[in-house]
Amino acid sequence: MLKTKEIKAVAREALLGRYGTVIGAYFVSFFLTFLCGLLSFAGLYAAFGDPEAKVVVRIVGRGTNVLKVIRSDPKYSFIAVLVAFALLFVAFVVAAWLDYGRKKLMLELCRKDGTGLSTLFWCFKNSAHPWKLVAVKFLTAFFTAVPLIFPLFTWMIALATGHFKEVTTSGTGWFNALAIVTILTEFIMIGLSLAMVYSDVVILDAPETEIMDAIGTSFRIMRGKKIKLLWTAAISFLFWYIAMEIVPVAALWIMPYVEATVMVFYLNISGEVQETAAYQRIYGVPEAEMTAEEPAAAPAAEMPVQAAEIPAEIIPAAEVTEVTEIPAQPEGKEGEDHEMPVL
């Protein structure tokens, strides 16, 4: 496990020289989300807005006021309501897919160097199981909001027992009880959100993963690491958050830094961070990986091969050469020279 400063160092290294791609993704995502939101707002206003509003009159001018036509017929009003909610749903889905596309881009950026702006639209492909991501977003939001039942239950008990006024009066026992329950609920909700924070990332990593399996995997890998993530991704960035409030444009650099840190934390707890290009540029290739890439080969001189150990049947017949026996020289007397024959 890397320390907080090491995780942030890997995140900075992953973003180095790639801020253009990340900021471009932010701009495209914001523009498309704003456009979808504008269309959904227009649909809602067409269904529920005031046709006599000054803004509508100025836009319409002398033309036909469509809103008055819609209000004049219940059938048109019903269709307008359906269209408004359909546009609202489309805006939510598109915003969610773009948000997940940005997370996918950041994950690939932290894992390897090669990624582009097209990754922003990764969720618009069927192979990415985009509806599964939408379901994960709904389920995690639902599970996080479940503890709200405790303060609501406290309100209902106070109402049923006739102590509703005491709940709203500071210093009373019911008021203090509700405050304690609310604080505990907030802590539980923070813990649940931290436990499920990587549910969508698990599906981004492996789209075939089932929804509940992804949530369970996030719970498992975050066991005992919630406080560290809270410190790494929130408390350690407190100065940067203050700077972002003072200079809003700094969010274009600070928010990618925070998101990259969250993704590097995921790679760290899943055991992949040492394989990333950013980590290896800072700390080098891990020793185990170098050993695996360079297997030891013993020199030929240290592994002598004896002829007796080679089976005769594996020697090709063509390579077997007949050896002619050289006759031994006759033994002479000691000191006697033998004259070599002249050919």
mmCIF file of C-alpha atoms in Angstrom:
data_model
loop_
_atom_site.group_PDB
_atom_site.id
_atom_site.type_symbol
_atom_site.label_atom_id
_atom_site.label_comp_id
_atom_site.label_asym_id
_atom_site.label_seq_id
_atom_site.Cartn_x
_atom_site.Cartn_y
_atom_site.Cartn_z
ATOM 1 C CA MET A 1 0.000 0.000 0.000
ATOM 2 C CA LEU A 2 1.311 3.401 -0.997
ATOM 3 C CA LYS A 3 1.253 6.380 1.343
ATOM 4 C CA THR A 4 -0.948 9.396 0.651
ATOM 5 C CA LYS A 5 1.897 11.523 -0.706
ATOM 6 C CA GLU A 6 2.987 8.669 -2.998
ATOM 7 C CA ILE A 7 -0.553 8.209 -4.331
ATOM 8 C CA LYS A 8 -0.796 11.929 -5.070
ATOM 9 C CA ALA A 9 2.647 11.884 -6.695
ATOM 10 C CA VAL A 10 1.550 9.097 -9.075
ATOM 11 C CA ALA A 11 -1.641 11.054 -9.852
ATOM 12 C CA ARG A 12 0.355 14.180 -10.713
ATOM 13 C CA GLU A 13 2.726 12.168 -12.894
ATOM 14 C CA ALA A 14 -0.217 10.580 -14.738
ATOM 15 C CA LEU A 15 -1.673 14.033 -15.502
ATOM 16 C CA LEU A 16 1.641 15.593 -16.501
ATOM 17 C CA GLY A 17 1.431 16.722 -20.113
ATOM 18 C CA ARG A 18 -2.162 15.456 -20.462
ATOM 19 C CA TYR A 19 -4.137 18.278 -18.912
ATOM 20 C CA GLY A 20 -5.291 19.354 -22.379
ATOM 21 C CA THR A 21 -7.164 16.077 -22.898
ATOM 22 C CA VAL A 22 -8.700 16.190 -19.415
ATOM 23 C CA ILE A 23 -9.789 19.844 -19.616
ATOM 24 C CA GLY A 24 -11.191 19.225 -23.112
ATOM 25 C CA ALA A 25 -13.234 16.336 -21.690
ATOM 26 C CA TYR A 26 -14.539 18.631 -18.959
ATOM 27 C CA PHE A 27 -15.621 21.277 -21.487
ATOM 28 C CA VAL A 28 -17.334 18.801 -23.822
ATOM 29 C CA SER A 29 -19.060 17.072 -20.909
ATOM 30 C CA PHE A 30 -20.239 20.366 -19.428
ATOM 31 C CA PHE A 31 -21.524 21.688 -22.772
ATOM 32 C CA LEU A 32 -23.509 18.552 -23.638
ATOM 33 C CA THR A 33 -24.905 18.279 -20.115
ATOM 34 C CA PHE A 34 -25.916 21.952 -20.178
ATOM 35 C CA LEU A 35 -27.590 21.472 -23.560
ATOM 36 C CA CYS A 36 -29.590 18.480 -22.336
ATOM 37 C CA GLY A 37 -30.541 20.365 -19.180
ATOM 38 C CA LEU A 38 -31.721 23.320 -21.252
ATOM 39 C CA LEU A 39 -33.934 21.066 -23.374
ATOM 40 C CA SER A 40 -35.408 19.393 -20.293
ATOM 41 C CA PHE A 41 -36.082 22.803 -18.725
ATOM 42 C CA ALA A 42 -37.855 23.915 -21.905
ATOM 43 C CA GLY A 43 -39.999 20.772 -21.774
ATOM 44 C CA LEU A 44 -40.876 21.341 -18.126
ATOM 45 C CA TYR A 45 -41.768 24.971 -18.761
ATOM 46 C CA ALA A 46 -43.914 23.969 -21.713
ATOM 47 C CA ALA A 47 -45.809 21.585 -19.433
ATOM 48 C CA PHE A 48 -46.058 23.669 -16.256
ATOM 49 C CA GLY A 49 -44.892 27.201 -17.090
ATOM 50 C CA ASP A 50 -46.944 30.392 -17.257
ATOM 51 C CA PRO A 51 -47.901 31.219 -20.878
ATOM 52 C CA GLU A 52 -48.421 34.868 -19.918
ATOM 53 C CA ALA A 53 -44.892 35.355 -18.552
ATOM 54 C CA LYS A 54 -43.024 38.361 -19.944
ATOM 55 C CA VAL A 55 -40.151 36.189 -21.160
ATOM 56 C CA VAL A 56 -42.532 34.030 -23.192
ATOM 57 C CA VAL A 57 -44.311 37.062 -24.629
ATOM 58 C CA ARG A 58 -41.015 38.648 -25.674
ATOM 59 C CA ILE A 59 -39.784 35.452 -27.333
ATOM 60 C CA VAL A 60 -43.056 34.770 -29.124
ATOM 61 C CA GLY A 61 -43.666 38.377 -30.117
ATOM 62 C CA ARG A 62 -46.552 38.580 -32.542
ATOM 63 C CA GLY A 63 -46.449 34.877 -33.333
ATOM 64 C CA THR A 64 -48.621 32.154 -31.945
ATOM 65 C CA ASN A 65 -48.141 31.490 -28.269
ATOM 66 C CA VAL A 66 -47.604 27.730 -28.238
ATOM 67 C CA LEU A 67 -48.027 27.545 -24.476
ATOM 68 C CA LYS A 68 -51.545 28.948 -24.727
ATOM 69 C CA VAL A 69 -52.364 26.350 -27.365
ATOM 70 C CA ILE A 70 -51.054 23.590 -25.080
ATOM 71 C CA ARG A 71 -53.090 24.878 -22.140
ATOM 72 C CA SER A 72 -56.251 25.117 -24.232
ATOM 73 C CA ASP A 73 -56.484 21.355 -24.813
ATOM 74 C CA PRO A 74 -56.037 18.710 -22.033
ATOM 75 C CA LYS A 75 -54.699 16.257 -24.601
ATOM 76 C CA TYR A 76 -51.883 18.611 -25.536
ATOM 77 C CA SER A 77 -51.178 19.283 -21.871
ATOM 78 C CA PHE A 78 -50.835 15.556 -21.149
ATOM 79 C CA ILE A 79 -48.482 15.102 -24.130
ATOM 80 C CA ALA A 80 -46.429 18.080 -22.969
ATOM 81 C CA VAL A 81 -46.048 16.523 -19.502
ATOM 82 C CA LEU A 82 -44.898 13.210 -21.006
ATOM 83 C CA VAL A 83 -42.399 14.984 -23.265
ATOM 84 C CA ALA A 84 -41.113 17.049 -20.330
ATOM 85 C CA PHE A 85 -40.410 13.990 -18.175
ATOM 86 C CA ALA A 86 -38.900 12.135 -21.149
ATOM 87 C CA LEU A 87 -36.507 15.013 -21.773
ATOM 88 C CA LEU A 88 -35.685 15.137 -18.064
ATOM 89 C CA PHE A 89 -34.866 11.412 -18.079
ATOM 90 C CA VAL A 90 -32.726 11.743 -21.224
ATOM 91 C CA ALA A 91 -30.839 14.649 -19.663
ATOM 92 C CA PHE A 92 -30.143 12.573 -16.541
ATOM 93 C CA VAL A 93 -28.961 9.545 -18.546
ATOM 94 C CA VAL A 94 -26.716 11.585 -20.868
ATOM 95 C CA ALA A 95 -25.197 13.430 -17.894
ATOM 96 C CA ALA A 96 -24.564 10.121 -16.102
ATOM 97 C CA TRP A 97 -22.964 8.520 -19.190
ATOM 98 C CA LEU A 98 -20.711 11.521 -19.745
ATOM 99 C CA ASP A 99 -19.711 11.472 -16.087
ATOM 100 C CA TYR A 100 -18.839 7.774 -16.335
ATOM 101 C CA GLY A 101 -17.003 8.408 -19.592
ATOM 102 C CA ARG A 102 -14.866 10.988 -17.835
ATOM 103 C CA LYS A 103 -14.150 8.487 -15.058
ATOM 104 C CA LYS A 104 -13.192 5.872 -17.646
ATOM 105 C CA LEU A 105 -10.857 8.362 -19.312
ATOM 106 C CA MET A 106 -9.239 9.177 -15.968
ATOM 107 C CA LEU A 107 -8.875 5.492 -15.089
ATOM 108 C CA GLU A 108 -7.172 4.714 -18.397
ATOM 109 C CA LEU A 109 -5.008 7.814 -18.048
ATOM 110 C CA CYS A 110 -3.774 6.671 -14.639
ATOM 111 C CA ARG A 111 -3.305 3.071 -15.738
ATOM 112 C CA LYS A 112 -1.526 3.756 -19.027
ATOM 113 C CA ASP A 113 -0.465 6.747 -21.092
ATOM 114 C CA GLY A 114 -2.394 6.070 -24.293
ATOM 115 C CA THR A 115 -5.961 7.427 -24.155
ATOM 116 C CA GLY A 116 -7.900 10.131 -25.983
ATOM 117 C CA LEU A 117 -10.967 12.335 -25.831
ATOM 118 C CA SER A 118 -13.057 9.641 -27.554
ATOM 119 C CA THR A 119 -13.048 7.688 -24.263
ATOM 120 C CA LEU A 120 -15.503 10.297 -22.974
ATOM 121 C CA PHE A 121 -18.203 8.636 -25.125
ATOM 122 C CA TRP A 122 -17.304 5.089 -24.059
ATOM 123 C CA CYS A 123 -20.630 4.589 -22.262
ATOM 124 C CA PHE A 124 -22.603 5.221 -25.462
ATOM 125 C CA LYS A 125 -21.506 1.804 -26.780
ATOM 126 C CA ASN A 126 -23.604 -1.287 -26.070
ATOM 127 C CA SER A 127 -20.526 -3.265 -25.054
ATOM 128 C CA ALA A 128 -20.074 -0.900 -22.117
ATOM 129 C CA HIS A 129 -23.450 -1.955 -20.601
ATOM 130 C CA PRO A 130 -24.473 1.686 -20.054
ATOM 131 C CA TRP A 131 -27.845 0.886 -18.486
ATOM 132 C CA LYS A 132 -26.082 -1.177 -15.863
ATOM 133 C CA LEU A 133 -24.130 1.944 -14.891
ATOM 134 C CA VAL A 134 -27.353 3.937 -14.601
ATOM 135 C CA ALA A 135 -28.797 1.212 -12.359
ATOM 136 C CA VAL A 136 -25.673 1.295 -10.183
ATOM 137 C CA LYS A 137 -26.059 5.063 -9.815
ATOM 138 C CA PHE A 138 -29.681 4.659 -8.676
ATOM 139 C CA LEU A 139 -28.930 1.780 -6.297
ATOM 140 C CA THR A 140 -25.940 3.405 -4.622
ATOM 141 C CA ALA A 141 -27.950 6.610 -4.133
ATOM 142 C CA PHE A 142 -30.829 4.560 -2.680
ATOM 143 C CA PHE A 143 -28.621 2.554 -0.289
ATOM 144 C CA THR A 144 -26.888 5.738 0.859
ATOM 145 C CA ALA A 145 -30.234 7.405 1.586
ATOM 146 C CA VAL A 146 -31.692 4.456 3.533
ATOM 147 C CA PRO A 147 -30.345 5.683 6.939
ATOM 148 C CA LEU A 148 -32.503 8.803 6.557
ATOM 149 C CA ILE A 149 -35.318 6.634 7.839
ATOM 150 C CA PHE A 150 -33.971 7.044 11.399
ATOM 151 C CA PRO A 151 -34.493 10.829 11.769
ATOM 152 C CA LEU A 152 -37.760 10.476 9.843
ATOM 153 C CA PHE A 153 -38.869 7.793 12.289
ATOM 154 C CA THR A 154 -37.955 10.122 15.172
ATOM 155 C CA TRP A 155 -40.138 12.844 13.665
ATOM 156 C CA MET A 156 -43.048 10.420 13.293
ATOM 157 C CA ILE A 157 -42.774 9.253 16.918
ATOM 158 C CA ALA A 158 -42.742 12.859 18.117
ATOM 159 C CA LEU A 159 -45.775 13.640 15.963
ATOM 160 C CA ALA A 160 -47.661 10.559 17.135
ATOM 161 C CA THR A 161 -46.995 11.253 20.838
ATOM 162 C CA GLY A 162 -47.865 14.927 20.634
ATOM 163 C CA HIS A 163 -44.287 16.226 21.077
ATOM 164 C CA PHE A 164 -43.905 17.748 17.638
ATOM 165 C CA LYS A 165 -43.506 21.272 19.031
ATOM 166 C CA GLU A 166 -40.715 20.091 21.362
ATOM 167 C CA VAL A 167 -38.797 18.638 18.426
ATOM 168 C CA THR A 168 -38.639 22.091 16.840
ATOM 169 C CA THR A 169 -37.755 23.860 20.105
ATOM 170 C CA SER A 170 -34.071 24.184 20.932
ATOM 171 C CA GLY A 171 -32.903 22.739 24.237
ATOM 172 C CA THR A 172 -35.673 20.196 24.720
ATOM 173 C CA GLY A 173 -35.066 16.480 25.070
ATOM 174 C CA TRP A 174 -36.752 15.658 21.787
ATOM 175 C CA PHE A 175 -34.715 18.305 19.975
ATOM 176 C CA ASN A 176 -31.458 16.895 21.373
ATOM 177 C CA ALA A 177 -32.504 13.333 20.526
ATOM 178 C CA LEU A 178 -33.264 14.334 16.955
ATOM 179 C CA ALA A 179 -29.907 16.135 16.685
ATOM 180 C CA ILE A 180 -28.019 13.044 17.898
ATOM 181 C CA VAL A 181 -29.920 10.746 15.522
ATOM 182 C CA THR A 182 -29.275 13.128 12.618
ATOM 183 C CA ILE A 183 -25.527 13.306 13.328
ATOM 184 C CA LEU A 184 -25.269 9.512 13.573
ATOM 185 C CA THR A 185 -27.219 9.206 10.329
ATOM 186 C CA GLU A 186 -24.783 11.539 8.593
ATOM 187 C CA PHE A 187 -21.834 9.400 9.709
ATOM 188 C CA ILE A 188 -23.562 6.234 8.512
ATOM 189 C CA MET A 189 -24.320 7.824 5.125
ATOM 190 C CA ILE A 190 -20.706 8.961 4.724
ATOM 191 C CA GLY A 191 -19.512 5.443 5.568
ATOM 192 C CA LEU A 192 -21.890 3.871 3.043
ATOM 193 C CA SER A 193 -20.917 6.309 0.299
ATOM 194 C CA LEU A 194 -17.225 5.590 0.926
ATOM 195 C CA ALA A 195 -17.876 1.828 0.920
ATOM 196 C CA MET A 196 -19.710 1.999 -2.432
ATOM 197 C CA VAL A 197 -17.542 4.671 -4.039
ATOM 198 C CA TYR A 198 -15.915 2.215 -6.477
ATOM 199 C CA SER A 199 -19.059 0.297 -7.500
ATOM 200 C CA ASP A 200 -19.225 2.086 -10.850
ATOM 201 C CA VAL A 201 -15.440 1.858 -11.358
ATOM 202 C CA VAL A 202 -15.617 -1.934 -10.992
ATOM 203 C CA ILE A 203 -18.130 -2.049 -13.860
ATOM 204 C CA LEU A 204 -16.067 0.412 -15.896
ATOM 205 C CA ASP A 205 -13.153 -1.978 -15.431
ATOM 206 C CA ALA A 206 -15.155 -5.148 -16.180
ATOM 207 C CA PRO A 207 -18.516 -4.365 -17.877
ATOM 208 C CA GLU A 208 -19.683 -7.994 -17.532
ATOM 209 C CA THR A 209 -19.777 -7.662 -13.727
ATOM 210 C CA GLU A 210 -23.257 -7.869 -12.248
ATOM 211 C CA ILE A 211 -24.608 -4.853 -10.384
ATOM 212 C CA MET A 212 -24.758 -6.386 -6.904
ATOM 213 C CA ASP A 213 -21.376 -8.059 -7.444
ATOM 214 C CA ALA A 214 -19.868 -4.659 -8.261
ATOM 215 C CA ILE A 215 -21.336 -3.141 -5.095
ATOM 216 C CA GLY A 216 -20.102 -6.114 -3.072
ATOM 217 C CA THR A 217 -16.626 -5.820 -4.590
ATOM 218 C CA SER A 218 -16.499 -2.148 -3.654
ATOM 219 C CA PHE A 219 -17.487 -3.019 -0.075
ATOM 220 C CA ARG A 220 -14.786 -5.695 0.049
ATOM 221 C CA ILE A 221 -11.868 -3.660 -1.307
ATOM 222 C CA MET A 222 -12.802 -0.642 0.842
ATOM 223 C CA ARG A 223 -12.932 -2.625 4.085
ATOM 224 C CA GLY A 224 -10.582 -0.866 6.491
ATOM 225 C CA LYS A 225 -9.632 1.810 3.946
ATOM 226 C CA LYS A 226 -12.504 4.302 4.210
ATOM 227 C CA ILE A 227 -10.692 6.673 6.573
ATOM 228 C CA LYS A 228 -7.592 6.649 4.385
ATOM 229 C CA LEU A 229 -9.639 7.479 1.270
ATOM 230 C CA LEU A 230 -11.419 10.262 3.158
ATOM 231 C CA TRP A 231 -8.043 11.683 4.170
ATOM 232 C CA THR A 232 -6.427 11.200 0.753
ATOM 233 C CA ALA A 233 -9.232 12.505 -1.470
ATOM 234 C CA ALA A 234 -10.869 15.090 0.800
ATOM 235 C CA ILE A 235 -9.004 16.314 3.881
ATOM 236 C CA SER A 236 -5.550 16.461 2.254
ATOM 237 C CA PHE A 237 -7.053 18.639 -0.515
ATOM 238 C CA LEU A 238 -8.629 21.116 1.904
ATOM 239 C CA PHE A 239 -6.249 23.924 0.923
ATOM 240 C CA TRP A 240 -6.949 23.259 -2.765
ATOM 241 C CA TYR A 241 -10.707 23.375 -2.191
ATOM 242 C CA ILE A 242 -10.330 26.759 -0.494
ATOM 243 C CA ALA A 243 -8.175 27.991 -3.404
ATOM 244 C CA MET A 244 -10.849 26.771 -5.826
ATOM 245 C CA GLU A 245 -13.491 28.811 -3.995
ATOM 246 C CA ILE A 246 -11.306 31.907 -4.213
ATOM 247 C CA VAL A 247 -10.285 31.369 -7.846
ATOM 248 C CA PRO A 248 -13.031 29.286 -9.537
ATOM 249 C CA VAL A 249 -11.056 28.812 -12.761
ATOM 250 C CA ALA A 250 -8.522 26.802 -10.755
ATOM 251 C CA ALA A 251 -11.107 23.989 -10.699
ATOM 252 C CA LEU A 252 -9.957 23.070 -14.226
ATOM 253 C CA TRP A 253 -6.660 21.899 -12.703
ATOM 254 C CA ILE A 254 -7.709 20.947 -9.163
ATOM 255 C CA MET A 255 -10.680 18.672 -9.944
ATOM 256 C CA PRO A 256 -8.731 16.478 -12.414
ATOM 257 C CA TYR A 257 -6.022 16.193 -9.751
ATOM 258 C CA VAL A 258 -8.599 15.029 -7.188
ATOM 259 C CA GLU A 259 -10.215 12.551 -9.604
ATOM 260 C CA ALA A 260 -6.835 11.157 -10.636
ATOM 261 C CA THR A 261 -5.952 10.676 -6.951
ATOM 262 C CA VAL A 262 -9.184 8.726 -6.405
ATOM 263 C CA MET A 263 -8.395 6.485 -9.396
ATOM 264 C CA VAL A 264 -4.797 5.884 -8.280
ATOM 265 C CA PHE A 265 -6.159 4.948 -4.841
ATOM 266 C CA TYR A 266 -8.357 2.347 -6.580
ATOM 267 C CA LEU A 267 -5.384 0.971 -8.507
ATOM 268 C CA ASN A 268 -3.429 0.904 -5.244
ATOM 269 C CA ILE A 269 -5.962 -1.150 -3.259
ATOM 270 C CA SER A 270 -6.534 -3.474 -6.228
ATOM 271 C CA GLY A 271 -2.791 -4.158 -6.493
ATOM 272 C CA GLU A 272 -2.247 -2.653 -9.964
ATOM 273 C CA VAL A 273 -0.522 0.621 -9.165
ATOM 274 C CA GLN A 274 3.017 -0.744 -9.575
ATOM 275 C CA GLU A 275 2.174 -1.783 -13.145
ATOM 276 C CA THR A 276 1.149 1.739 -14.199
ATOM 277 C CA ALA A 277 3.420 3.826 -16.408
ATOM 278 C CA ALA A 278 3.252 6.807 -14.021
ATOM 279 C CA TYR A 279 4.433 4.725 -11.042
ATOM 280 C CA GLN A 280 7.288 3.197 -13.017
ATOM 281 C CA ARG A 281 8.454 6.611 -14.219
ATOM 282 C CA ILE A 282 8.756 7.754 -10.595
ATOM 283 C CA TYR A 283 9.857 4.655 -8.703
ATOM 284 C CA GLY A 284 11.132 2.413 -11.510
ATOM 285 C CA VAL A 285 10.086 -1.077 -12.549
ATOM 286 C CA PRO A 286 9.399 -3.365 -9.553
ATOM 287 C CA GLU A 287 12.146 -5.902 -8.856
ATOM 288 C CA ALA A 288 9.783 -8.858 -9.188
ATOM 289 C CA GLU A 289 8.703 -7.671 -12.636
ATOM 290 C CA MET A 290 12.324 -7.258 -13.752
ATOM 291 C CA THR A 291 13.100 -10.806 -12.593
ATOM 292 C CA ALA A 292 10.123 -12.126 -14.529
ATOM 293 C CA GLU A 293 11.144 -10.280 -17.689
ATOM 294 C CA GLU A 294 14.831 -11.428 -17.549
ATOM 295 C CA PRO A 295 15.019 -15.189 -16.855
ATOM 296 C CA ALA A 296 18.465 -16.369 -15.811
ATOM 297 C CA ALA A 297 20.345 -18.413 -18.418
ATOM 298 C CA ALA A 298 23.360 -20.457 -17.312
ATOM 299 C CA PRO A 299 26.464 -20.214 -19.518
ATOM 300 C CA ALA A 300 27.172 -23.172 -21.766
ATOM 301 C CA ALA A 301 30.545 -23.729 -20.091
ATOM 302 C CA GLU A 302 28.838 -24.353 -16.748
ATOM 303 C CA MET A 303 26.624 -27.082 -18.160
ATOM 304 C CA PRO A 304 28.960 -29.679 -19.677
ATOM 305 C CA VAL A 305 27.317 -32.373 -21.712
ATOM 306 C CA GLN A 306 28.941 -35.791 -21.636
ATOM 307 C CA ALA A 307 28.774 -37.848 -24.752
ATOM 308 C CA ALA A 308 27.816 -40.909 -22.817
ATOM 309 C CA GLU A 309 24.617 -39.197 -21.681
ATOM 310 C CA ILE A 310 23.343 -38.611 -25.243
ATOM 311 C CA PRO A 311 21.306 -41.553 -26.536
ATOM 312 C CA ALA A 312 22.644 -42.942 -29.759
ATOM 313 C CA GLU A 313 19.275 -42.966 -31.451
ATOM 314 C CA ILE A 314 18.964 -39.138 -31.374
ATOM 315 C CA ILE A 315 22.210 -38.661 -33.371
ATOM 316 C CA PRO A 316 21.396 -38.401 -37.098
ATOM 317 C CA ALA A 317 22.903 -41.165 -39.184
ATOM 318 C CA ALA A 318 24.313 -38.677 -41.686
ATOM 319 C CA GLU A 319 26.459 -37.135 -38.974
ATOM 320 C CA VAL A 320 28.059 -40.407 -37.915
ATOM 321 C CA THR A 321 31.541 -40.542 -39.478
ATOM 322 C CA GLU A 322 33.509 -43.743 -39.681
ATOM 323 C CA VAL A 323 36.756 -43.458 -37.791
ATOM 324 C CA THR A 324 39.760 -45.243 -39.332
ATOM 325 C CA GLU A 325 41.982 -46.866 -36.797
ATOM 326 C CA ILE A 326 45.581 -45.672 -36.982
ATOM 327 C CA PRO A 327 48.052 -48.532 -36.666
ATOM 328 C CA ALA A 328 50.355 -48.286 -33.767
ATOM 329 C CA GLN A 329 54.024 -47.585 -34.436
ATOM 330 C CA PRO A 330 56.426 -50.436 -33.752
ATOM 331 C CA GLU A 331 58.227 -50.120 -30.530
ATOM 332 C CA GLY A 332 61.882 -49.309 -30.913
ATOM 333 C CA LYS A 333 64.733 -49.206 -28.628
ATOM 334 C CA GLU A 334 65.100 -46.381 -26.252
ATOM 335 C CA GLY A 335 66.775 -43.416 -27.884
ATOM 336 C CA GLU A 336 66.384 -44.871 -31.416
ATOM 337 C CA ASP A 337 64.944 -42.470 -33.921
ATOM 338 C CA HIS A 338 62.419 -43.689 -36.432
ATOM 339 C CA GLU A 339 62.616 -42.221 -39.846
ATOM 340 C CA MET A 340 59.371 -40.954 -41.306
ATOM 341 C CA PRO A 341 58.607 -42.366 -44.752
ATOM 342 C CA VAL A 342 58.765 -39.913 -47.610
ATOM 343 C CA LEU A 343 55.613 -39.780 -49.727
#
